[in-house]
mmCIF file with all atom_site columns, C-alpha atoms in Angstrom:
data_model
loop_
_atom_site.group_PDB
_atom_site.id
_atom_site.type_symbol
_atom_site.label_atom_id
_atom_site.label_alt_id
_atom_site.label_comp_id
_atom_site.label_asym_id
_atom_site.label_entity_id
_atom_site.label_seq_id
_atom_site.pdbx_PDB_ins_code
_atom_site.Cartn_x
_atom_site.Cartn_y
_atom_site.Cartn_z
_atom_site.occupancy
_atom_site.B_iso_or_equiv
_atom_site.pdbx_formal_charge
_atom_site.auth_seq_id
_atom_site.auth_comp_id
_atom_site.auth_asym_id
_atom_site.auth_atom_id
_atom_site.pdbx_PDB_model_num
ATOM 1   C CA . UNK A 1 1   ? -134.330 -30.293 -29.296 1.00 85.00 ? 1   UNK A CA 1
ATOM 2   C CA . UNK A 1 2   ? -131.342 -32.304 -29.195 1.00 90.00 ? 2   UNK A CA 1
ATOM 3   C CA . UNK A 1 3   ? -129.524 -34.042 -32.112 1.00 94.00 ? 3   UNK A CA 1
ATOM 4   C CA . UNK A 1 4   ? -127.986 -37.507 -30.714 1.00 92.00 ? 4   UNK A CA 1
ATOM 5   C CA . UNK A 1 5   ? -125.278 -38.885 -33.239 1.00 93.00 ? 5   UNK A CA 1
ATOM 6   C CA . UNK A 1 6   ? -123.695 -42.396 -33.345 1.00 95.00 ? 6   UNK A CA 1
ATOM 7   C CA . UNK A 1 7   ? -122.087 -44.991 -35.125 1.00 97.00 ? 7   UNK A CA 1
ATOM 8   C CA . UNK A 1 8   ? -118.697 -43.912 -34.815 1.00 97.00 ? 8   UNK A CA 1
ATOM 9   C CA . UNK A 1 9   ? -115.359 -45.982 -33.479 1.00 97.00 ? 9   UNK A CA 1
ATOM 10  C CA . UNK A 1 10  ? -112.021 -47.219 -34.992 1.00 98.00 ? 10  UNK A CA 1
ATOM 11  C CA . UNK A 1 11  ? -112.095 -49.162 -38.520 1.00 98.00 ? 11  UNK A CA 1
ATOM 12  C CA . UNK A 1 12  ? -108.824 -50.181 -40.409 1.00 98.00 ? 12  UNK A CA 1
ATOM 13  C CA . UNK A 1 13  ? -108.162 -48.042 -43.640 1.00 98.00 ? 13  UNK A CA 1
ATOM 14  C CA . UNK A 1 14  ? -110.407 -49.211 -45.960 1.00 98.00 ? 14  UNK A CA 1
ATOM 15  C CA . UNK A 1 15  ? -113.770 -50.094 -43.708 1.00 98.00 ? 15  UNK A CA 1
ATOM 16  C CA . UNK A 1 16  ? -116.704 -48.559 -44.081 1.00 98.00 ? 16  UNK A CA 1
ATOM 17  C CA . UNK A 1 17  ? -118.686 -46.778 -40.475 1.00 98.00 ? 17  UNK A CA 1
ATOM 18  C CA . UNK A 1 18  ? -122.643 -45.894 -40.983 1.00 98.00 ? 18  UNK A CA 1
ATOM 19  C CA . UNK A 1 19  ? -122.695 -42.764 -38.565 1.00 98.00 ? 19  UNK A CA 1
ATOM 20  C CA . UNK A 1 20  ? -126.531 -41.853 -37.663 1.00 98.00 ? 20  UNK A CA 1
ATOM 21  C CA . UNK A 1 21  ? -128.029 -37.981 -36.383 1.00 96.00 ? 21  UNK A CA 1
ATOM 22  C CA . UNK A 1 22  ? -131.618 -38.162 -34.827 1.00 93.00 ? 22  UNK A CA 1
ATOM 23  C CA . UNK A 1 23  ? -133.884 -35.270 -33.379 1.00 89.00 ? 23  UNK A CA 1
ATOM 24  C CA . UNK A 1 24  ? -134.779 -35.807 -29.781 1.00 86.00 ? 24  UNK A CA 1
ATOM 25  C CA . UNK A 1 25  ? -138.134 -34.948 -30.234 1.00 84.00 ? 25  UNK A CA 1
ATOM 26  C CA . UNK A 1 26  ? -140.417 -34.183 -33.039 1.00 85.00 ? 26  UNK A CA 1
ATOM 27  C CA . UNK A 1 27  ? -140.142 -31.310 -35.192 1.00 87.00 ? 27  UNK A CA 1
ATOM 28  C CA . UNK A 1 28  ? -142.077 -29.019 -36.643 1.00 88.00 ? 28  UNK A CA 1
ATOM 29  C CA . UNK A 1 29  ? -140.000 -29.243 -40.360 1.00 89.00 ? 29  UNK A CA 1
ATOM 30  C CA . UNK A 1 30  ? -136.833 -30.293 -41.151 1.00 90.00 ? 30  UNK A CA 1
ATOM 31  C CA . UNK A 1 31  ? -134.509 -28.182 -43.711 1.00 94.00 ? 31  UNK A CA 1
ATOM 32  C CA . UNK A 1 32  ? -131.143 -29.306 -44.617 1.00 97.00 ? 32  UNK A CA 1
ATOM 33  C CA . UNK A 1 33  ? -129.338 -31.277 -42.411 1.00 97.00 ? 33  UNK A CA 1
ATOM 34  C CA . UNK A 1 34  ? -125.769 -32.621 -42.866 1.00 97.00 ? 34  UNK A CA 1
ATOM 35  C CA . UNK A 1 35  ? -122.349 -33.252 -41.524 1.00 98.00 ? 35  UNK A CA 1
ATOM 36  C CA . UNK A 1 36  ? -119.110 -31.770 -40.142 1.00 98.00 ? 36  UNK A CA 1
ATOM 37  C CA . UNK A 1 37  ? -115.859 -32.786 -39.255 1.00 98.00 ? 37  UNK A CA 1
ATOM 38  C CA . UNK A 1 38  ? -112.694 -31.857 -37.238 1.00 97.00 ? 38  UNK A CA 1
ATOM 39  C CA . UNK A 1 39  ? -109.372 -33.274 -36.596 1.00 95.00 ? 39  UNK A CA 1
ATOM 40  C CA . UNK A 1 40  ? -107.202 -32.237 -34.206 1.00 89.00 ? 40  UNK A CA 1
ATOM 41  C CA . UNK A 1 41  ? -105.399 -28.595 -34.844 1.00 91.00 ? 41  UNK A CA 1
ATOM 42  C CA . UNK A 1 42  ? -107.701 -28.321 -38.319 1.00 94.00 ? 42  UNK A CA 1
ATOM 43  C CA . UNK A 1 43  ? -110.879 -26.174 -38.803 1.00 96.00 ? 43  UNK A CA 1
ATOM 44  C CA . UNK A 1 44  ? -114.160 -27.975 -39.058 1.00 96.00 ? 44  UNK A CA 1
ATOM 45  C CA . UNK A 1 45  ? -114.856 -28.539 -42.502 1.00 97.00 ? 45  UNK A CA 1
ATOM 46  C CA . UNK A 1 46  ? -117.974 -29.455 -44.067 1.00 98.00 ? 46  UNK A CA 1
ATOM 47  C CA . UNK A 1 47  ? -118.511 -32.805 -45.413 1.00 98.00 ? 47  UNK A CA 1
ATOM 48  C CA . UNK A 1 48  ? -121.789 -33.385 -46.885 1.00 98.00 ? 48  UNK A CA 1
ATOM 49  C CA . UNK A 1 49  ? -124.965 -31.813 -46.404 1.00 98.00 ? 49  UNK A CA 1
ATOM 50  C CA . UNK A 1 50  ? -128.650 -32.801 -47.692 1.00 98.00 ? 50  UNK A CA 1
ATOM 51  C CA . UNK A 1 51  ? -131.777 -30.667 -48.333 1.00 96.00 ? 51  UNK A CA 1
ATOM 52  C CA . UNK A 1 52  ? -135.549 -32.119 -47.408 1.00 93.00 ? 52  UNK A CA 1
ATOM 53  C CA . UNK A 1 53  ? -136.115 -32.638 -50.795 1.00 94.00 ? 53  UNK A CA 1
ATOM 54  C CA . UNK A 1 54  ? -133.188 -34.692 -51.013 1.00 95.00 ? 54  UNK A CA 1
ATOM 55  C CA . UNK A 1 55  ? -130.305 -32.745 -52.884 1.00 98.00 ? 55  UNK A CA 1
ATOM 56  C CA . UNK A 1 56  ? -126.891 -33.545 -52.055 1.00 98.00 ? 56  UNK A CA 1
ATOM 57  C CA . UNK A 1 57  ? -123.663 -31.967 -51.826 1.00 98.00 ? 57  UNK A CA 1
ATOM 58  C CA . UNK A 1 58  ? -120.268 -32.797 -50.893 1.00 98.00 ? 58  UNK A CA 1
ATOM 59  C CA . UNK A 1 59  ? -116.609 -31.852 -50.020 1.00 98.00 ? 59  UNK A CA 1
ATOM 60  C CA . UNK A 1 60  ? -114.743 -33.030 -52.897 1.00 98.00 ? 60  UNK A CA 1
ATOM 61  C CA . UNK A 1 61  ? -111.969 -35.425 -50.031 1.00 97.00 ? 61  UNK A CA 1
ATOM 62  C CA . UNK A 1 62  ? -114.862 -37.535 -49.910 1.00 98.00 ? 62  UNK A CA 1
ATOM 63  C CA . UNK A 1 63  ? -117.012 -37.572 -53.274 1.00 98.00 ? 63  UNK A CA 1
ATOM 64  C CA . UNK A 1 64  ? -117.195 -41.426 -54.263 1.00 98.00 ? 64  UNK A CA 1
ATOM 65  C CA . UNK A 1 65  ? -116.666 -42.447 -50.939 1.00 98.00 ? 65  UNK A CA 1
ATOM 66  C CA . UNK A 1 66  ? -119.277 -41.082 -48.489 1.00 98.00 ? 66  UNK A CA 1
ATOM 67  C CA . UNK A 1 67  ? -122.974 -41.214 -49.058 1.00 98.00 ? 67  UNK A CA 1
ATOM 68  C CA . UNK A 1 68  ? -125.596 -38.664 -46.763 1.00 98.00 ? 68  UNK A CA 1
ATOM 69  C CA . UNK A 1 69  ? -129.268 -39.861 -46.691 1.00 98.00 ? 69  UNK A CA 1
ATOM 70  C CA . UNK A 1 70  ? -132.088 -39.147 -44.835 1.00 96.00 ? 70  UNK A CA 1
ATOM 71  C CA . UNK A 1 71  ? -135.551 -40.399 -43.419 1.00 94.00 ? 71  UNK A CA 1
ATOM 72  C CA . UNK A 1 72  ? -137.930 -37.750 -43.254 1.00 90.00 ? 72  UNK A CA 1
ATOM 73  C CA . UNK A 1 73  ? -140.508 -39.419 -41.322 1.00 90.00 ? 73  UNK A CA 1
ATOM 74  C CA . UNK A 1 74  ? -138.033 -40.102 -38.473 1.00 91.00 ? 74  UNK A CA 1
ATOM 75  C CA . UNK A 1 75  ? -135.802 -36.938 -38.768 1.00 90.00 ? 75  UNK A CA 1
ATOM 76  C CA . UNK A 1 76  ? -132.923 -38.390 -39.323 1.00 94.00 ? 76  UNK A CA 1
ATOM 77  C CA . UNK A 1 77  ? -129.961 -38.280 -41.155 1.00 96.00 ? 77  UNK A CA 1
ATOM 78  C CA . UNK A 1 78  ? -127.138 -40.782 -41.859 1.00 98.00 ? 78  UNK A CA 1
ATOM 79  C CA . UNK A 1 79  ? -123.467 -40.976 -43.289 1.00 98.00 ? 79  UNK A CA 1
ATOM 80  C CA . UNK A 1 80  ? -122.571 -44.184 -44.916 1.00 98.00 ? 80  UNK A CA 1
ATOM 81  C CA . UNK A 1 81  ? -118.944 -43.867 -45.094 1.00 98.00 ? 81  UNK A CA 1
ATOM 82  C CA . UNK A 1 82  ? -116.620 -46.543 -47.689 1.00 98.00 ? 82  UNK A CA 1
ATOM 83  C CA . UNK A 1 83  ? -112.788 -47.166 -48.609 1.00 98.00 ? 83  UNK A CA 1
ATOM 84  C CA . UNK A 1 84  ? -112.616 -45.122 -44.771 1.00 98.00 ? 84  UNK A CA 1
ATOM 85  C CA . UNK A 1 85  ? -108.658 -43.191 -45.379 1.00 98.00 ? 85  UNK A CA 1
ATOM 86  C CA . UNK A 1 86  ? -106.564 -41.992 -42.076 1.00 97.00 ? 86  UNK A CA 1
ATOM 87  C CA . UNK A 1 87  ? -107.077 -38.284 -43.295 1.00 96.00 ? 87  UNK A CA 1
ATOM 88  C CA . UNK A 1 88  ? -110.580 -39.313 -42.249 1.00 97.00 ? 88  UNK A CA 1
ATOM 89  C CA . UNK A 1 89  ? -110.099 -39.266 -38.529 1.00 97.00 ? 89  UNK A CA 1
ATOM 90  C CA . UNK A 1 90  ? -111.871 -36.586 -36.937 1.00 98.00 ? 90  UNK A CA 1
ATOM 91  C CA . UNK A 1 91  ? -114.701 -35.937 -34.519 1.00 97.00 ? 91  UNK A CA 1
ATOM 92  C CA . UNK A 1 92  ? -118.026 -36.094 -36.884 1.00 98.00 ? 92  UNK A CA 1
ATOM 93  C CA . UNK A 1 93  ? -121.133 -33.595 -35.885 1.00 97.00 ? 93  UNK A CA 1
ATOM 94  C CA . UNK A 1 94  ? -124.400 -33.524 -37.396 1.00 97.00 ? 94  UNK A CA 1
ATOM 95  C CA . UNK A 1 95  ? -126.274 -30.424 -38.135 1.00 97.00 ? 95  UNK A CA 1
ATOM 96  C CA . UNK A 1 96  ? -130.043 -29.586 -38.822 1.00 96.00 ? 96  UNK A CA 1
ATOM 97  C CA . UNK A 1 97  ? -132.017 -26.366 -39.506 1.00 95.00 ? 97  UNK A CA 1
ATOM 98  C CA . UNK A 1 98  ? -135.384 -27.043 -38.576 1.00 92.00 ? 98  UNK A CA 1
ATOM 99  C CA . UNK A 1 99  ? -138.462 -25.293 -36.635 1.00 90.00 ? 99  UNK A CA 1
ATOM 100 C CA . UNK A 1 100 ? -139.495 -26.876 -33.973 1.00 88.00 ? 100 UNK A CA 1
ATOM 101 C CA . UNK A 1 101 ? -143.127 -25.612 -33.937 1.00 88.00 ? 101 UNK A CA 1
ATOM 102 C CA . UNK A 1 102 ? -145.544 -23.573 -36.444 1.00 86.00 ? 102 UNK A CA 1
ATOM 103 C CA . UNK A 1 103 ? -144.517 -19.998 -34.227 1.00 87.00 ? 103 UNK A CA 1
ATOM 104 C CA . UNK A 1 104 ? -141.016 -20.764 -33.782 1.00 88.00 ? 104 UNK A CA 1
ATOM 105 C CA . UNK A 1 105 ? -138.159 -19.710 -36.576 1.00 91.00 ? 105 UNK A CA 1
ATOM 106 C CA . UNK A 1 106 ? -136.096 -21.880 -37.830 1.00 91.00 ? 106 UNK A CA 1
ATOM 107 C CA . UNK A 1 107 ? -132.777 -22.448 -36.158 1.00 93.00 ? 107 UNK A CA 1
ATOM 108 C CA . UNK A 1 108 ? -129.627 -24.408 -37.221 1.00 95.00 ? 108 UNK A CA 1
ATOM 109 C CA . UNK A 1 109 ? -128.838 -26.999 -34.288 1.00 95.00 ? 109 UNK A CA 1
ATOM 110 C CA . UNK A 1 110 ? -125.596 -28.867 -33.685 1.00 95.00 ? 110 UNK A CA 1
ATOM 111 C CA . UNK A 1 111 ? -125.368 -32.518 -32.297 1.00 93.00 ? 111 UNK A CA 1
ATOM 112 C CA . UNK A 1 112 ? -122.654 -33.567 -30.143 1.00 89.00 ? 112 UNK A CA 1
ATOM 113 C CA . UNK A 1 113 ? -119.817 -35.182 -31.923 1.00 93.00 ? 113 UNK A CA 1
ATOM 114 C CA . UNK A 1 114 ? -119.258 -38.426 -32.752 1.00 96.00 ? 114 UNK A CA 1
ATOM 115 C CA . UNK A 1 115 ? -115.587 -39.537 -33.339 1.00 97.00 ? 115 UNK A CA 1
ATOM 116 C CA . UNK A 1 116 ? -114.363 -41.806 -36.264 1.00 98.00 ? 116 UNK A CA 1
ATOM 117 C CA . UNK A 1 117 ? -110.736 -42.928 -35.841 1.00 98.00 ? 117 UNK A CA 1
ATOM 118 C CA . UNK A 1 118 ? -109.046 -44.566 -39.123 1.00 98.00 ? 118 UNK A CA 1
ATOM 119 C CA . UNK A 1 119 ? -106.105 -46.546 -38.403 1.00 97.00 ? 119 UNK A CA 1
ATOM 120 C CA . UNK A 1 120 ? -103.241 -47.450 -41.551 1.00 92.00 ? 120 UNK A CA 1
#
């Protein structure tokens, strides 16, 4: 199973990006799936994560500003991202803990980054 991000580039201060996180293949169940970033010389840091039945939570840099959603039936998760702020350039990855089949256990997967660049 791969996770294939996208939607990233370079938006003024101010823009909004929509980044998308899809499964490669079909899974078995989804659990929570959600969002990291890191800039260059920082830790990754968490920025919002979702569960299947739809809870939310978020780093407090970006509560009013970001927005994680998901479609279930396509295993897929999204970041709708508003009033974008330099500090917000970094290289976004998606994350998922799913099972891929009824025997396997569940596993958290990592998508390959996707990188959002905020220019002043």
């Amino acid at each position: 199973v791969q996770l294939q991000a996208s939607g990233g580039g370079v938006v003024q201060a101010g823009g909004s990006l929509r980044l998308s996180c899809a499964a490669s293949v079909r899974v078995y169940a989804m659990g929570t799936m959600g969002w990291y970033r890191q800039s260059p010389g920082k830790q990754r840091e968490l920025v919002a994560t979702i569960t299947s039945g739809g809870s939310t939570n978020y780093a407090d840099s970006v509560k009013g500003r970001f927005t994680i959603s998901r479609n279930n039936a396509k295993n897929t998760v999204y970041l709708q991202m508003n009033s974008l702020k330099p500090e917000d350039t970094a290289v976004y990855s998606c994350t998922a803990y799913l099972r891929t089949d009824w025997g396997a256990r569940p596993s958290t997967y990592w998508g390959q980054g996707t990188e959002v660049t905020v220019s002043s």
